[in-house]
Amino acid sequence: MTNVAILGYGVVGSGVSEVIRRNRENIRIKAGDEISVKYILDIRDFPDSPDRDLIVFDPDVIFNDPEVSIVVETIGGTGAAYEFTMRALKSRKHVVTSNKELVAAYGPELLQTARENGVNYLFEASVGGGIPIIRPLNQCLAANEISSITGILNGTTNYILTQMKKKGEDYTNALREAQKNGYAEANPAADIDGFDACRKIAILSSIAYNEFVDYRGIYTEGIKNITIEDMVYADEMGAVIKLVALSRRENDRIFARVSPVVLPKSSPLANVEDEFNAIVVKGDAVGDAMFYGRGAGKLPTASAVVADIIDIVRHPGDIGRNNWVRNGNNNLVDIDDTETRMFVRMKAKDPSRAKEMAQNAFGGVEFVRTGKINDENEIAFTTENMKEGRFKRILSDVRNSEAISDITSVLRIFEEK
Amino acid sequence: MTNVAILGYGVVGSGVSEVIRRNRENIRIKAGDEISVKYILDIRDFPDSPDRDLIVFDPDVIFNDPEVSIVVETIGGTGAAYEFTMRALKSRKHVVTSNKELVAAYGPELLQTARENGVNYLFEASVGGGIPIIRPLNQCLAANEISSITGILNGTTNYILTQMKKKGEDYTNALREAQKNGYAEANPAADIDGFDACRKIAILSSIAYNEFVDYRGIYTEGIKNITIEDMVYADEMGAVIKLVALSRRENDRIFARVSPVVLPKSSPLANVEDEFNAIVVKGDAVGDAMFYGRGAGKLPTASAVVADIIDIVRHPGDIGRNNWVRNGNNNLVDIDDTETRMFVRMKAKDPSRAKEMAQNAFGGVEFVRTGKINDENEIAFTTENMKEGRFKRILSDVRNSEAISDITSVLRIFEEK
């Protein structure tokens, strides 16, 4: 019998307890041992919960009990979660978490502490909810040199963008509906500004490239400025607009970015709709492999947490799978030094002069027209591939031109490399 | 240092050697030990190969060498492959294979022999080529009760169906092109008749439901009879035609089937084109998770073989993950007792009488019309959900009706359960 303690009886924590209870027999077969929840730490009590008798308020009960070999941290954030995780590891208890903030911020320290104490720190549930992605990267694709990871890693923003596209709703209404349906939180900043996806791509990159990628160095842009008109243009170009997190190995450095992109419909990520997530991994042997499913939610996330628990029960001695060393941000390529094609929309005072000016300034632009937007002063075009730094300098010149009254949208165009 | 021997230097065997050589350092990090190929068994020699010095003709060299701890079987088939696998396991060497015929036919015996000898028999590469699917089922989704598996498991047939749809080529030409481009073998029967997909769904089902599913009991139908006209009708119904392998838990039995189906475009499998494979797994906690990638090919398949090798190096003591007991075919539901909607096309001598007759015979059919097929005598309709046995009895009555001259197509309609 393996005894587990859960820290934090919120959505994920209660889901973990539910999955362990519901699928006890199947889990016993897969783990080779029975798994049981002995304690749940919370500051609230839950008189109506089936787990009410397991609730404890004193963390020492857990850390001092030698029968508890695995601790599940589902508190979230980097405060108590950090402190309790450290204490659990130093008490030589394995820790499993769904807490992407903590892994992205303190992964190197926590992994080192785990190694020093002969235990594991596993976090499959921190990325992609129930979608198996971290174990596949670490194990199933272990024979590959991974060259890139591209993902729709945030369900909230994907749900909002899908609603906008399908129903023609503007961003504000789509966000409100997402909040009403439980796909967005009351304070949705972490999702819509791209911070959540940023932490996730940092974690995946650290695993794929065998070196710690600090999320604080990753260029991150959210979806607040996306409009229905942008989507109409994207459709005209045979594309959709998605919030895409990507990272690529470029020589001995890493390029990572989170931003909305114009994504060709031929991309397997273009069909990922609603709250679903998907991750495409490119390896030198496997080619493209894609993993798709629900990126959040109580039971999907709990499913991933319990998979980590089962892994530890089967392989208690397999520690030190990840060895992240903090090295500053200097393994990341500066966004200005990365290349992309851009999509630009602007309002012109003098459309024909504005077009000529854009053509001259950027060189080789392609104009995009759509019959669905009837505004003589609207100009839209795509540039050729160029360094972002150069693009910005040219754009700032263009912005000052008298032929232009406003630059409405600037969006990166996603291209396979 | 872990020494590996490869049996059979064909496409996959040489790929395994190539991947181990090329990604030596990355593999060492992931496995925690260096992995090296010591011998390659073949009856040919390969004077121009970088592996020429490793070739041996005598299997005893391998089985008697205590330094070889892992044997890779990439011979294929169930003859020498069976004999050598048994000998390797009895020599207490772990065996890794890509050989789906052998796993599907002798899985229970080989797994038992492995257990008895304290070693592992792993076969990630037997299904889905490089797509991680067996390890995810066994480990990542271990906390779930799996209720169904649905997959496009054969790249050859998917390539042919995609060519037919995109280029309007008939089956014979599309097959010829697939052969020319290396996507179909000279003797393509195993692929186009569905046998390959059948073995793969049998293997996946055995893992997902923790009991051996014998492929010989699975209803299997290939794609030979699919026509462009069927695809035109499918398109009219907002669907595509795909060869889908599926299995579902139905109470204490298992329903498994391989057949072409009319698949709604809203299904994530509908967008899987060309030679790609994809597998959707439905679990009670995770919901739907999809795995997508190249289902065949030298390096993708080798990538999966090497992942199994790395797993064994990391977890030499983790044996007995699968425990399959041969129990006859009686855990499978008879195809006649399974329910489905059907799509039927027929040529009528008297169209209005034929329609009335179909309506009366099947009850509640919906007629499908397409402007692209101008044949007054053509009638197409879909039935309601009904047992296949009942459908067949009614269809045989209809076939004998004087109003009908021929039944052109009968296709199952895929519906989510």
mmCIF file of N, CA, C and O in Angstrom, chain A residues 128 131-134 136-137 140-141 144 146 148-153 158 204 242 244 263-273 276-283 286-294 414 416, chain B residues 128-133 136 141 152 267-273 276-281 288-295 300:
data_model
loop_
_atom_site.group_PDB
_atom_site.id
_atom_site.type_symbol
_atom_site.label_atom_id
_atom_site.label_comp_id
_atom_site.label_asym_id
_atom_site.label_seq_id
_atom_site.Cartn_x
_atom_site.Cartn_y
_atom_site.Cartn_z
ATOM 1 N N GLY A 128 -0.686 21.066 -20.391
ATOM 2 C CA GLY A 128 -1.615 20.281 -21.204
ATOM 3 C C GLY A 128 -2.652 19.513 -20.415
ATOM 4 O O GLY A 128 -3.297 18.619 -20.962
ATOM 5 N N ILE A 131 -3.483 15.835 -21.105
ATOM 6 C CA ILE A 131 -2.763 15.341 -22.285
ATOM 7 C C ILE A 131 -1.385 14.850 -21.862
ATOM 8 O O ILE A 131 -0.625 15.593 -21.264
ATOM 9 N N PRO A 132 -1.062 13.613 -22.177
ATOM 10 C CA PRO A 132 0.293 13.158 -21.872
ATOM 11 C C PRO A 132 1.277 13.900 -22.760
ATOM 12 O O PRO A 132 1.200 13.792 -23.976
ATOM 13 N N ILE A 133 2.170 14.686 -22.181
ATOM 14 C CA ILE A 133 3.159 15.382 -22.987
ATOM 15 C C ILE A 133 4.541 15.364 -22.348
ATOM 16 O O ILE A 133 5.550 15.184 -23.022
ATOM 17 N N ILE A 134 4.624 15.509 -21.026
ATOM 18 C CA ILE A 134 5.948 15.572 -20.403
ATOM 19 C C ILE A 134 6.597 14.190 -20.395
ATOM 20 O O ILE A 134 7.766 14.039 -20.743
ATOM 21 N N PRO A 136 5.846 11.637 -22.507
ATOM 22 C CA PRO A 136 6.251 11.367 -23.887
ATOM 23 C C PRO A 136 7.552 12.070 -24.283
ATOM 24 O O PRO A 136 8.411 11.471 -24.919
ATOM 25 N N LEU A 137 7.705 13.350 -23.894
ATOM 26 C CA LEU A 137 8.941 14.063 -24.239
ATOM 27 C C LEU A 137 10.147 13.421 -23.572
ATOM 28 O O LEU A 137 11.198 13.237 -24.172
ATOM 29 N N CYS A 140 9.093 8.684 -24.373
ATOM 30 C CA CYS A 140 8.714 8.105 -25.660
ATOM 31 C C CYS A 140 9.528 8.693 -26.799
ATOM 32 O O CYS A 140 9.799 8.025 -27.791
ATOM 33 N N LEU A 141 9.890 9.961 -26.689
ATOM 34 C CA LEU A 141 10.659 10.595 -27.761
ATOM 35 C C LEU A 141 12.123 10.769 -27.359
ATOM 36 O O LEU A 141 12.846 11.573 -27.934
ATOM 37 N N ASN A 144 15.060 10.945 -29.789
ATOM 38 C CA ASN A 144 15.082 12.036 -30.769
ATOM 39 C C ASN A 144 15.856 13.257 -30.279
ATOM 40 O O ASN A 144 15.833 13.575 -29.098
ATOM 41 N N ILE A 146 15.068 16.845 -30.332
ATOM 42 C CA ILE A 146 13.881 17.657 -30.583
ATOM 43 C C ILE A 146 14.324 18.989 -31.170
ATOM 44 O O ILE A 146 15.171 19.669 -30.595
ATOM 45 N N SER A 148 11.851 21.377 -32.451
ATOM 46 C CA SER A 148 10.889 22.422 -32.123
ATOM 47 C C SER A 148 9.665 21.866 -31.411
ATOM 48 O O SER A 148 9.353 20.675 -31.523
ATOM 49 N N ILE A 149 9.003 22.759 -30.679
ATOM 50 C CA ILE A 149 7.728 22.462 -30.026
ATOM 51 C C ILE A 149 6.792 23.607 -30.366
ATOM 52 O O ILE A 149 7.168 24.774 -30.254
ATOM 53 N N THR A 150 5.597 23.270 -30.803
ATOM 54 C CA THR A 150 4.626 24.293 -31.161
ATOM 55 C C THR A 150 3.307 23.893 -30.533
ATOM 56 O O THR A 150 2.862 22.762 -30.715
ATOM 57 N N GLY A 151 2.681 24.808 -29.797
ATOM 58 C CA GLY A 151 1.473 24.357 -29.125
ATOM 59 C C GLY A 151 0.411 25.407 -28.926
ATOM 60 O O GLY A 151 0.686 26.613 -28.862
ATOM 61 N N ILE A 152 -0.811 24.926 -28.863
ATOM 62 C CA ILE A 152 -1.914 25.712 -28.317
ATOM 63 C C ILE A 152 -2.033 25.229 -26.887
ATOM 64 O O ILE A 152 -2.507 24.121 -26.624
ATOM 65 N N LEU A 153 -1.515 26.039 -25.967
ATOM 66 C CA LEU A 153 -1.296 25.554 -24.602
ATOM 67 C C LEU A 153 -2.260 26.158 -23.601
ATOM 68 O O LEU A 153 -2.177 25.859 -22.416
ATOM 69 N N ASN A 158 -7.983 29.850 -26.380
ATOM 70 C CA ASN A 158 -8.425 29.131 -27.571
ATOM 71 C C ASN A 158 -9.953 29.111 -27.644
ATOM 72 O O ASN A 158 -10.534 29.223 -28.724
ATOM 73 N N LEU A 204 8.142 22.857 -21.199
ATOM 74 C CA LEU A 204 8.350 21.879 -22.284
ATOM 75 C C LEU A 204 9.728 22.039 -22.920
ATOM 76 O O LEU A 204 10.402 21.060 -23.227
ATOM 77 N N LYS A 242 -4.627 32.017 -33.989
ATOM 78 C CA LYS A 242 -4.500 31.207 -32.782
ATOM 79 C C LYS A 242 -3.403 31.784 -31.892
ATOM 80 O O LYS A 242 -2.435 32.370 -32.408
ATOM 81 N N VAL A 244 -0.324 30.920 -30.252
ATOM 82 C CA VAL A 244 0.616 29.800 -30.394
ATOM 83 C C VAL A 244 1.875 30.054 -29.568
ATOM 84 O O VAL A 244 2.468 31.122 -29.626
ATOM 85 N N LEU A 263 -2.303 31.472 -38.679
ATOM 86 C CA LEU A 263 -1.883 30.065 -38.796
ATOM 87 C C LEU A 263 -2.590 29.418 -39.980
ATOM 88 O O LEU A 263 -3.819 29.330 -39.993
ATOM 89 N N PRO A 264 -1.845 28.945 -40.996
ATOM 90 C CA PRO A 264 -2.485 28.331 -42.167
ATOM 91 C C PRO A 264 -3.385 27.171 -41.758
ATOM 92 O O PRO A 264 -3.039 26.402 -40.859
ATOM 93 N N LYS A 265 -4.529 27.055 -42.439
ATOM 94 C CA LYS A 265 -5.472 25.995 -42.096
ATOM 95 C C LYS A 265 -4.888 24.604 -42.322
ATOM 96 O O LYS A 265 -5.394 23.624 -41.790
ATOM 97 N N SER A 266 -3.813 24.513 -43.093
ATOM 98 C CA SER A 266 -3.200 23.206 -43.323
ATOM 99 C C SER A 266 -2.437 22.710 -42.099
ATOM 100 O O SER A 266 -2.110 21.534 -42.004
ATOM 101 N N SER A 267 -2.169 23.599 -41.145
ATOM 102 C CA SER A 267 -1.468 23.168 -39.934
ATOM 103 C C SER A 267 -2.390 22.305 -39.080
ATOM 104 O O SER A 267 -3.561 22.617 -38.903
ATOM 105 N N PRO A 268 -1.873 21.200 -38.520
ATOM 106 C CA PRO A 268 -2.744 20.392 -37.659
ATOM 107 C C PRO A 268 -3.247 21.171 -36.450
ATOM 108 O O PRO A 268 -4.288 20.829 -35.888
ATOM 109 N N LEU A 269 -2.573 22.248 -36.064
ATOM 110 C CA LEU A 269 -3.037 23.039 -34.921
ATOM 111 C C LEU A 269 -4.236 23.911 -35.277
ATOM 112 O O LEU A 269 -4.961 24.365 -34.395
ATOM 113 N N ALA A 270 -4.451 24.156 -36.579
ATOM 114 C CA ALA A 270 -5.526 25.064 -36.983
ATOM 115 C C ALA A 270 -6.906 24.494 -36.653
ATOM 116 O O ALA A 270 -7.861 25.233 -36.463
ATOM 117 N N ASN A 271 -6.997 23.152 -36.595
ATOM 118 C CA ASN A 271 -8.287 22.520 -36.309
ATOM 119 C C ASN A 271 -8.545 22.322 -34.820
ATOM 120 O O ASN A 271 -9.536 21.709 -34.445
ATOM 121 N N VAL A 272 -7.654 22.795 -33.980
ATOM 122 C CA VAL A 272 -7.823 22.620 -32.534
ATOM 123 C C VAL A 272 -8.715 23.739 -32.037
ATOM 124 O O VAL A 272 -8.321 24.900 -32.057
ATOM 125 N N GLU A 273 -9.919 23.392 -31.623
ATOM 126 C CA GLU A 273 -10.907 24.433 -31.321
ATOM 127 C C GLU A 273 -11.351 24.381 -29.863
ATOM 128 O O GLU A 273 -10.953 23.520 -29.092
ATOM 129 N N PHE A 276 -9.817 23.034 -26.243
ATOM 130 C CA PHE A 276 -8.803 21.987 -26.417
ATOM 131 C C PHE A 276 -7.401 22.570 -26.588
ATOM 132 O O PHE A 276 -7.241 23.701 -27.026
ATOM 133 N N ASN A 277 -6.433 21.756 -26.201
ATOM 134 C CA ASN A 277 -5.025 22.090 -26.380
ATOM 135 C C ASN A 277 -4.385 21.067 -27.323
ATOM 136 O O ASN A 277 -4.891 19.952 -27.441
ATOM 137 N N ALA A 278 -3.295 21.440 -27.938
ATOM 138 C CA ALA A 278 -2.540 20.467 -28.726
ATOM 139 C C ALA A 278 -1.093 20.920 -28.798
ATOM 140 O O ALA A 278 -0.803 22.118 -28.773
ATOM 141 N N ILE A 279 -0.208 19.951 -28.889
ATOM 142 C CA ILE A 279 1.225 20.228 -28.916
ATOM 143 C C ILE A 279 1.858 19.399 -30.024
ATOM 144 O O ILE A 279 1.689 18.185 -30.057
ATOM 145 N N VAL A 280 2.566 20.084 -30.930
ATOM 146 C CA VAL A 280 3.299 19.379 -31.985
ATOM 147 C C VAL A 280 4.777 19.386 -31.628
ATOM 148 O O VAL A 280 5.358 20.449 -31.393
ATOM 149 N N VAL A 281 5.362 18.213 -31.579
ATOM 150 C CA VAL A 281 6.784 18.069 -31.277
ATOM 151 C C VAL A 281 7.480 17.571 -32.531
ATOM 152 O O VAL A 281 7.023 16.610 -33.151
ATOM 153 N N LYS A 282 8.554 18.243 -32.914
ATOM 154 C CA LYS A 282 9.309 17.800 -34.087
ATOM 155 C C LYS A 282 10.627 17.189 -33.627
ATOM 156 O O LYS A 282 11.429 17.832 -32.957
ATOM 157 N N GLY A 283 10.803 15.909 -33.958
ATOM 158 C CA GLY A 283 12.053 15.231 -33.595
ATOM 159 C C GLY A 283 12.754 14.738 -34.843
ATOM 160 O O GLY A 283 12.114 14.526 -35.879
ATOM 161 N N VAL A 286 11.351 10.979 -35.346
ATOM 162 C CA VAL A 286 9.897 10.749 -35.404
ATOM 163 C C VAL A 286 9.191 11.670 -36.395
ATOM 164 O O VAL A 286 8.078 11.397 -36.822
ATOM 165 N N GLY A 287 9.849 12.765 -36.775
ATOM 166 C CA GLY A 287 9.138 13.776 -37.574
ATOM 167 C C GLY A 287 8.201 14.538 -36.652
ATOM 168 O O GLY A 287 8.557 14.826 -35.509
ATOM 169 N N ASP A 288 6.989 14.867 -37.138
ATOM 170 C CA ASP A 288 6.014 15.578 -36.309
ATOM 171 C C ASP A 288 5.140 14.597 -35.549
ATOM 172 O O ASP A 288 4.527 13.710 -36.141
ATOM 173 N N ALA A 289 5.044 14.777 -34.249
ATOM 174 C CA ALA A 289 4.074 14.016 -33.456
ATOM 175 C C ALA A 289 3.194 15.024 -32.745
ATOM 176 O O ALA A 289 3.678 16.035 -32.237
ATOM 177 N N MET A 290 1.874 14.776 -32.760
ATOM 178 C CA MET A 290 0.975 15.730 -32.111
ATOM 179 C C MET A 290 0.216 15.065 -30.976
ATOM 180 O O MET A 290 -0.208 13.919 -31.082
ATOM 181 N N PHE A 291 0.019 15.808 -29.898
ATOM 182 C CA PHE A 291 -0.714 15.354 -28.727
ATOM 183 C C PHE A 291 -1.865 16.329 -28.502
ATOM 184 O O PHE A 291 -1.648 17.533 -28.463
ATOM 185 N N TYR A 292 -3.052 15.794 -28.342
ATOM 186 C CA TYR A 292 -4.257 16.626 -28.358
ATOM 187 C C TYR A 292 -5.220 16.195 -27.259
ATOM 188 O O TYR A 292 -5.372 14.992 -27.028
ATOM 189 N N GLY A 293 -5.868 17.146 -26.621
ATOM 190 C CA GLY A 293 -6.894 16.789 -25.635
ATOM 191 C C GLY A 293 -7.284 17.994 -24.804
ATOM 192 O O GLY A 293 -7.013 19.140 -25.175
ATOM 193 N N ARG A 294 -7.947 17.710 -23.684
ATOM 194 C CA ARG A 294 -8.388 18.782 -22.807
ATOM 195 C C ARG A 294 -7.224 19.277 -21.973
ATOM 196 O O ARG A 294 -6.636 18.528 -21.214
ATOM 197 N N PHE A 414 2.553 32.467 -39.036
ATOM 198 C CA PHE A 414 3.261 31.266 -38.615
ATOM 199 C C PHE A 414 3.704 30.467 -39.822
ATOM 200 O O PHE A 414 2.899 30.149 -40.699
ATOM 201 N N GLU A 416 5.995 26.951 -40.919
ATOM 202 C CA GLU A 416 6.740 25.744 -40.549
ATOM 203 C C GLU A 416 8.212 25.959 -40.835
ATOM 204 O O GLU A 416 8.579 26.501 -41.863
ATOM 205 N N GLY B 128 1.329 2.403 -34.575
ATOM 206 C CA GLY B 128 1.469 3.851 -34.732
ATOM 207 C C GLY B 128 2.878 4.299 -35.059
ATOM 208 O O GLY B 128 3.185 5.488 -34.942
ATOM 209 N N GLY B 129 3.758 3.385 -35.487
ATOM 210 C CA GLY B 129 5.115 3.789 -35.857
ATOM 211 C C GLY B 129 5.758 4.589 -34.742
ATOM 212 O O GLY B 129 5.869 4.113 -33.609
ATOM 213 N N GLY B 130 6.137 5.825 -35.028
ATOM 214 C CA GLY B 130 6.806 6.646 -34.037
ATOM 215 C C GLY B 130 5.882 7.324 -33.049
ATOM 216 O O GLY B 130 6.337 7.937 -32.086
ATOM 217 N N ILE B 131 4.577 7.239 -33.266
ATOM 218 C CA ILE B 131 3.645 7.921 -32.358
ATOM 219 C C ILE B 131 3.666 7.218 -31.013
ATOM 220 O O ILE B 131 3.433 6.017 -30.937
ATOM 221 N N PRO B 132 3.934 7.951 -29.951
ATOM 222 C CA PRO B 132 3.862 7.310 -28.643
ATOM 223 C C PRO B 132 2.404 6.969 -28.343
ATOM 224 O O PRO B 132 1.562 7.856 -28.287
ATOM 225 N N ILE B 133 2.087 5.686 -28.197
ATOM 226 C CA ILE B 133 0.717 5.329 -27.860
ATOM 227 C C ILE B 133 0.654 4.200 -26.828
ATOM 228 O O ILE B 133 -0.160 4.243 -25.915
ATOM 229 N N PRO B 136 1.941 5.729 -23.420
ATOM 230 C CA PRO B 136 0.868 6.568 -22.872
ATOM 231 C C PRO B 136 -0.309 5.758 -22.330
ATOM 232 O O PRO B 136 -0.824 6.060 -21.259
ATOM 233 N N LEU B 141 -2.002 7.313 -19.101
ATOM 234 C CA LEU B 141 -3.448 7.266 -18.880
ATOM 235 C C LEU B 141 -3.805 6.156 -17.891
ATOM 236 O O LEU B 141 -4.947 5.706 -17.831
ATOM 237 N N ILE B 152 -7.046 5.813 -36.848
ATOM 238 C CA ILE B 152 -6.594 5.580 -38.216
ATOM 239 C C ILE B 152 -5.209 4.984 -38.047
ATOM 240 O O ILE B 152 -4.260 5.686 -37.702
ATOM 241 N N SER B 267 -15.162 15.207 -36.566
ATOM 242 C CA SER B 267 -14.301 14.308 -35.788
ATOM 243 C C SER B 267 -12.843 14.712 -35.959
ATOM 244 O O SER B 267 -12.404 15.028 -37.065
ATOM 245 N N PRO B 268 -12.064 14.697 -34.870
ATOM 246 C CA PRO B 268 -10.648 15.050 -35.038
ATOM 247 C C PRO B 268 -9.920 14.085 -35.982
ATOM 248 O O PRO B 268 -8.911 14.447 -36.575
ATOM 249 N N LEU B 269 -10.442 12.882 -36.174
ATOM 250 C CA LEU B 269 -9.795 11.939 -37.084
ATOM 251 C C LEU B 269 -10.023 12.296 -38.553
ATOM 252 O O LEU B 269 -9.293 11.834 -39.434
ATOM 253 N N ALA B 270 -11.072 13.103 -38.831
ATOM 254 C CA ALA B 270 -11.411 13.407 -40.218
ATOM 255 C C ALA B 270 -10.316 14.218 -40.911
ATOM 256 O O ALA B 270 -10.173 14.171 -42.123
ATOM 257 N N ASN B 271 -9.542 14.977 -40.114
ATOM 258 C CA ASN B 271 -8.486 15.812 -40.697
ATOM 259 C C ASN B 271 -7.152 15.098 -40.832
ATOM 260 O O ASN B 271 -6.158 15.712 -41.206
ATOM 261 N N VAL B 272 -7.111 13.831 -40.481
ATOM 262 C CA VAL B 272 -5.856 13.083 -40.547
ATOM 263 C C VAL B 272 -5.689 12.584 -41.975
ATOM 264 O O VAL B 272 -6.456 11.744 -42.434
ATOM 265 N N GLU B 273 -4.714 13.123 -42.695
ATOM 266 C CA GLU B 273 -4.618 12.842 -44.121
ATOM 267 C C GLU B 273 -3.317 12.158 -44.485
ATOM 268 O O GLU B 273 -2.463 11.915 -43.641
ATOM 269 N N PHE B 276 -0.493 9.778 -42.572
ATOM 270 C CA PHE B 276 -0.496 9.958 -41.124
ATOM 271 C C PHE B 276 -1.480 9.023 -40.417
ATOM 272 O O PHE B 276 -2.466 8.584 -41.003
ATOM 273 N N ASN B 277 -1.166 8.731 -39.177
ATOM 274 C CA ASN B 277 -2.027 7.943 -38.309
ATOM 275 C C ASN B 277 -2.473 8.811 -37.129
ATOM 276 O O ASN B 277 -1.804 9.789 -36.787
ATOM 277 N N ALA B 278 -3.571 8.434 -36.507
ATOM 278 C CA ALA B 278 -3.973 9.110 -35.275
ATOM 279 C C ALA B 278 -4.834 8.162 -34.463
ATOM 280 O O ALA B 278 -5.543 7.313 -35.017
ATOM 281 N N ILE B 279 -4.756 8.312 -33.160
ATOM 282 C CA ILE B 279 -5.498 7.440 -32.264
ATOM 283 C C ILE B 279 -6.168 8.298 -31.204
ATOM 284 O O ILE B 279 -5.508 9.096 -30.541
ATOM 285 N N VAL B 280 -7.487 8.138 -31.051
ATOM 286 C CA VAL B 280 -8.225 8.838 -30.005
ATOM 287 C C VAL B 280 -8.543 7.839 -28.900
ATOM 288 O O VAL B 280 -9.139 6.796 -29.152
ATOM 289 N N VAL B 281 -8.142 8.175 -27.695
ATOM 290 C CA VAL B 281 -8.405 7.326 -26.535
ATOM 291 C C VAL B 281 -9.385 8.061 -25.634
ATOM 292 O O VAL B 281 -9.187 9.235 -25.332
ATOM 293 N N ASP B 288 -11.303 12.820 -24.073
ATOM 294 C CA ASP B 288 -10.648 12.383 -25.307
ATOM 295 C C ASP B 288 -9.213 12.893 -25.363
ATOM 296 O O ASP B 288 -8.975 14.087 -25.226
ATOM 297 N N ALA B 289 -8.285 11.990 -25.595
ATOM 298 C CA ALA B 289 -6.906 12.403 -25.869
ATOM 299 C C ALA B 289 -6.523 11.829 -27.224
ATOM 300 O O ALA B 289 -6.835 10.680 -27.527
ATOM 301 N N MET B 290 -5.886 12.651 -28.066
ATOM 302 C CA MET B 290 -5.520 12.164 -29.392
ATOM 303 C C MET B 290 -4.001 12.197 -29.579
ATOM 304 O O MET B 290 -3.336 13.131 -29.144
ATOM 305 N N PHE B 291 -3.492 11.170 -30.256
ATOM 306 C CA PHE B 291 -2.076 11.039 -30.562
ATOM 307 C C PHE B 291 -1.944 10.947 -32.079
ATOM 308 O O PHE B 291 -2.632 10.133 -32.697
ATOM 309 N N TYR B 292 -1.061 11.748 -32.650
ATOM 310 C CA TYR B 292 -1.025 11.911 -34.103
ATOM 311 C C TYR B 292 0.402 11.934 -34.599
ATOM 312 O O TYR B 292 1.274 12.539 -33.963
ATOM 313 N N GLY B 293 0.664 11.308 -35.723
ATOM 314 C CA GLY B 293 2.001 11.383 -36.304
ATOM 315 C C GLY B 293 2.167 10.386 -37.425
ATOM 316 O O GLY B 293 1.189 9.842 -37.951
ATOM 317 N N ARG B 294 3.436 10.151 -37.785
ATOM 318 C CA ARG B 294 3.728 9.203 -38.849
ATOM 319 C C ARG B 294 3.634 7.794 -38.307
ATOM 320 O O ARG B 294 4.353 7.417 -37.397
ATOM 321 N N GLY B 295 2.741 7.007 -38.921
ATOM 322 C CA GLY B 295 2.495 5.666 -38.424
ATOM 323 C C GLY B 295 3.437 4.613 -38.954
ATOM 324 O O GLY B 295 3.309 3.436 -38.614
ATOM 325 N N PRO B 300 10.842 7.044 -37.867
ATOM 326 C CA PRO B 300 9.797 7.103 -36.836
ATOM 327 C C PRO B 300 9.673 5.784 -36.061
ATOM 328 O O PRO B 300 9.600 5.786 -34.825
#
